[in-house]
XYZ file of C-alpha atoms in Angstrom:
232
model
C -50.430 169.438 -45.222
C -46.904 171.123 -44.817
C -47.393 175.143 -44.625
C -45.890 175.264 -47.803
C -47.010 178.583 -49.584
C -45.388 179.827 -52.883
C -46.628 181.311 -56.050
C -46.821 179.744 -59.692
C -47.645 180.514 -62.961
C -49.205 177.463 -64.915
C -45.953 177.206 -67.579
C -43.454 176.869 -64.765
C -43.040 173.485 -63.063
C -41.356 171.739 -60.422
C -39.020 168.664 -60.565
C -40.029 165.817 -58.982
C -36.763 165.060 -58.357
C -37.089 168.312 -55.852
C -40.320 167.142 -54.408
C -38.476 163.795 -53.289
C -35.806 165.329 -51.426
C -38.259 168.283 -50.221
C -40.110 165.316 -48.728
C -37.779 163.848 -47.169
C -36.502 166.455 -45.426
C -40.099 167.255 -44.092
C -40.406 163.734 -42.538
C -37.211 164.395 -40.399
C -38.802 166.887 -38.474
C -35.507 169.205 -38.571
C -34.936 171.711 -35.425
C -31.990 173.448 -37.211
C -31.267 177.589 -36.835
C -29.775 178.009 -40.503
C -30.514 176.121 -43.425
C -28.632 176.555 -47.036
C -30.516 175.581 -50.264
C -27.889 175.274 -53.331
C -28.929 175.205 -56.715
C -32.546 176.522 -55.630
C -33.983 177.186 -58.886
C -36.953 179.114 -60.528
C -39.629 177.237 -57.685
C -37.407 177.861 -54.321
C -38.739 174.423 -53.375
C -35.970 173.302 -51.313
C -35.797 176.828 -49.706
C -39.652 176.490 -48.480
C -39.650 172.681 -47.072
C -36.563 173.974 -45.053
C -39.080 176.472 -42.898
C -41.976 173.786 -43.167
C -39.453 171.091 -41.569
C -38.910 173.184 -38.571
C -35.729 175.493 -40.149
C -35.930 178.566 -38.623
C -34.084 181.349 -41.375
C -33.058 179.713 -44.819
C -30.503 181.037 -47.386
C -31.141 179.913 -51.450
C -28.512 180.140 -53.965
C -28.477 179.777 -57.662
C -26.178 180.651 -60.133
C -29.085 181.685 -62.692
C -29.948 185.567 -61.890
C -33.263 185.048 -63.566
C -34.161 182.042 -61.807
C -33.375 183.399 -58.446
C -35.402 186.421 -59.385
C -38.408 184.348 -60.059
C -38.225 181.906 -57.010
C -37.965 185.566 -54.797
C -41.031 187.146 -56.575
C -43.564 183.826 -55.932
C -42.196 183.711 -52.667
C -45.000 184.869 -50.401
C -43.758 184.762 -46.925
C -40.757 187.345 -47.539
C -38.245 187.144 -44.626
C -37.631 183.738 -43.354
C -35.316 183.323 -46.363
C -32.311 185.047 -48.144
C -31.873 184.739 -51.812
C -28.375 185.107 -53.258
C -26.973 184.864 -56.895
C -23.742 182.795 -55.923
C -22.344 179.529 -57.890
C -22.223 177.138 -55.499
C -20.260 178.431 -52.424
C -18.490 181.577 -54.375
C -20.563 184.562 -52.818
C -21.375 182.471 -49.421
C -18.667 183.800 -46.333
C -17.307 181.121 -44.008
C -18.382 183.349 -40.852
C -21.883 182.279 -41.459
C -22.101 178.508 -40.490
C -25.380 176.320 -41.604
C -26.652 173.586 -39.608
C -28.031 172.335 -42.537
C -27.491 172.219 -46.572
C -29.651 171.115 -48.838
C -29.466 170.756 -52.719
C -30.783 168.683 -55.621
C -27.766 169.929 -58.476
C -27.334 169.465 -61.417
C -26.027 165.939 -62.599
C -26.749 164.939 -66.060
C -23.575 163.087 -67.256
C -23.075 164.881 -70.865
C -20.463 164.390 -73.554
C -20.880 168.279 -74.066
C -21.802 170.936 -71.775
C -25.674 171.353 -72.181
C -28.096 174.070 -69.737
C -26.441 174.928 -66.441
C -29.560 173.174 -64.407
C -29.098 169.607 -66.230
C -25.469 169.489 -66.784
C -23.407 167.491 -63.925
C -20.295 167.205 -66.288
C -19.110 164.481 -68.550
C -19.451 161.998 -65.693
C -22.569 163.893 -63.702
C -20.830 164.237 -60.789
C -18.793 167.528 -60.970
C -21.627 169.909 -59.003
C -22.005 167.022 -56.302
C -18.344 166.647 -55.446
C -17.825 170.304 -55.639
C -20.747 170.442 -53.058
C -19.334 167.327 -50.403
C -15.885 169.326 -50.615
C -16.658 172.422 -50.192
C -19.860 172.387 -47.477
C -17.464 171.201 -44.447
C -16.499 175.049 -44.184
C -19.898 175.824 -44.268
C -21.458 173.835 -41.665
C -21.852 173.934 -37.971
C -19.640 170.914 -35.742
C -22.697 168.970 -36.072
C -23.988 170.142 -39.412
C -25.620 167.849 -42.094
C -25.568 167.730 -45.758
C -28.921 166.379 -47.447
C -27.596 165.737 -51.671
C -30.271 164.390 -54.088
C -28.518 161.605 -56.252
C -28.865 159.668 -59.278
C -27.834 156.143 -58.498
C -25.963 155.231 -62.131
C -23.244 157.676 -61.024
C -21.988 155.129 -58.482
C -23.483 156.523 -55.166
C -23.166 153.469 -53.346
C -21.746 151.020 -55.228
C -18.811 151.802 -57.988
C -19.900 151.678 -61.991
C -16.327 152.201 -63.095
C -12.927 152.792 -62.130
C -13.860 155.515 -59.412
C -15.091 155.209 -55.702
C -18.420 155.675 -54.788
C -19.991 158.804 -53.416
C -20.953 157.353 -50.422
C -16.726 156.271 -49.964
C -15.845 159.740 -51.448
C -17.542 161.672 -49.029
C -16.303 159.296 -46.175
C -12.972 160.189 -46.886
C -13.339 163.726 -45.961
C -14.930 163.033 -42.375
C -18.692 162.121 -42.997
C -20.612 159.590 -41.858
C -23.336 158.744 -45.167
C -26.604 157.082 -45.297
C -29.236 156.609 -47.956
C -32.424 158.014 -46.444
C -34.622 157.572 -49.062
C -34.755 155.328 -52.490
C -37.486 156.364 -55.292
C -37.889 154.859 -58.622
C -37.659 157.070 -61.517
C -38.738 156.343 -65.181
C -36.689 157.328 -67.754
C -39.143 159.990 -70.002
C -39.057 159.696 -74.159
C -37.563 162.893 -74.938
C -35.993 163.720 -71.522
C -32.224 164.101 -70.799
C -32.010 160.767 -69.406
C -32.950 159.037 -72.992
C -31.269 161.928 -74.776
C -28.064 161.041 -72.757
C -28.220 157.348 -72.104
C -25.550 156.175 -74.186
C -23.630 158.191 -73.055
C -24.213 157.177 -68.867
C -23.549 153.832 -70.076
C -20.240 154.640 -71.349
C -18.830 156.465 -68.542
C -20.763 153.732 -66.424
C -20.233 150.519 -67.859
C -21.524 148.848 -65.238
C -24.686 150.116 -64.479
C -27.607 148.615 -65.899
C -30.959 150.340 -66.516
C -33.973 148.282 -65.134
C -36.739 147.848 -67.644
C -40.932 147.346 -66.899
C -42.940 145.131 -68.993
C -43.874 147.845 -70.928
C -40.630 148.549 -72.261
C -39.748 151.708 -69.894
C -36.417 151.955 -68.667
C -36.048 153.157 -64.819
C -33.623 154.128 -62.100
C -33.217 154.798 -58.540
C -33.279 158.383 -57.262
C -31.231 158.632 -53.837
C -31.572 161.339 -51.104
C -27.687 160.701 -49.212
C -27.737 162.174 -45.602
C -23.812 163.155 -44.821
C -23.144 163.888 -41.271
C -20.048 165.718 -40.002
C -18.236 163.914 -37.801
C -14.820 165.169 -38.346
C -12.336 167.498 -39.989
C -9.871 165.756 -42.585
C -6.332 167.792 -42.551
């Protein structure tokens, strides 16, 4: 249904979490040059719904060397993307300019630092901020910024002491809009549960939703930030 081709072996899986913002993505119908996937991961996902949505050449980072290496080897259109090893921005040069980035980073909130694609920082959000600040010298005059988001770290409205995301990244010249909204149930035995008391305490006042079963569930954003200006 959307030209997506990649290789898989059966004990390697993909995130939904990636599927929702590779989905989204494909629904806007993008006509951008030069994409940027950060944080790509072992599956590329991100990387290969760019060039289904209409991207023409794509450029995947990751930090992990052996997940990169794995994402290249299943990919099996070679050429129509770039993989580099590179936290975050660090290997990326400001005279190539994206039209659009993409990522879905980590942001677990953890009281200790736990594997580099769950952990966000104590309050989740480290990767994500580091991301909104950074991509400005990255994108084109029009360029766009497409973040996945869990909504108990405050993405639209404030859980503790700290602004939002949505008022963060306004403050550095973005226009921000929620373009998609999924609910998410929070697994036994995931990093959610394994972490929950912890997102409560660093965001008192969020409040899990529960089913009549029992399960506990969240909201899973995909935030659209627009350039529409430089902040000095």
């Amino acid at each position: 249904m959307y030209n997506i081709l990649i290789g898989a072996k059966h004990e390697r899986f993909i995130p939904r979490s990636g599927l929702i913002l590779g989905e989204a993505l494909i629904r806007n119908k993008l006509t951008s040059k030069h994409g940027l996937d950060i944080g790509t991961g072992e599956s590329g996902i991100l990387a290969h719904c760019l060039i289904a949505a209409g991207v023409q050449t794509v450029t995947a980072v990751d930090i992990k060397a052996s997940a990169l290496h794995y994402a290249k080897s299943m990919d099996l259109r070679a050429g129509s993307i770039t993989w580099i090893e590179s936290n975050i921005f660090a290997k990326l040069t400001v005279d190539v300019l994206y039209d659009i980035i993409v990522s879905n980073p980590p942001q677990m909130p953890m009281r200790t630092p736990g594997e580099l694609h769950d952990y966000g920082g104590e309050d989740g959000r480290e990767i994500i901020l580091k991301i909104i600040e950074g991509c400005s010298s990255f994108l084109t005059t029009n360029g766009q910024l497409y973040i996945l988001c869990f909504d108990f770290l405050g993405v639209d409205t404030p859980y503790n002491t700290r602004p939002s995301l949505i008022a963060i990244a306004e403050s550095m010249g973005f226009n921000s809009i929620i373009i998609s909204r999924n609910q998410r149930r929070v697994r036994n035995h995931g990093k959610t549960k394994e972490n929950i008391a912890w997102i409560k305490e660093v965001y008192p006042g969020y409040v899990f939703r529960e089913l009549d079963d029992g399960t506990l569930i969240h909201d899973v954003f995909v935030l659209q930030l627009k350039r529409v200006s430089l902040v000095p």
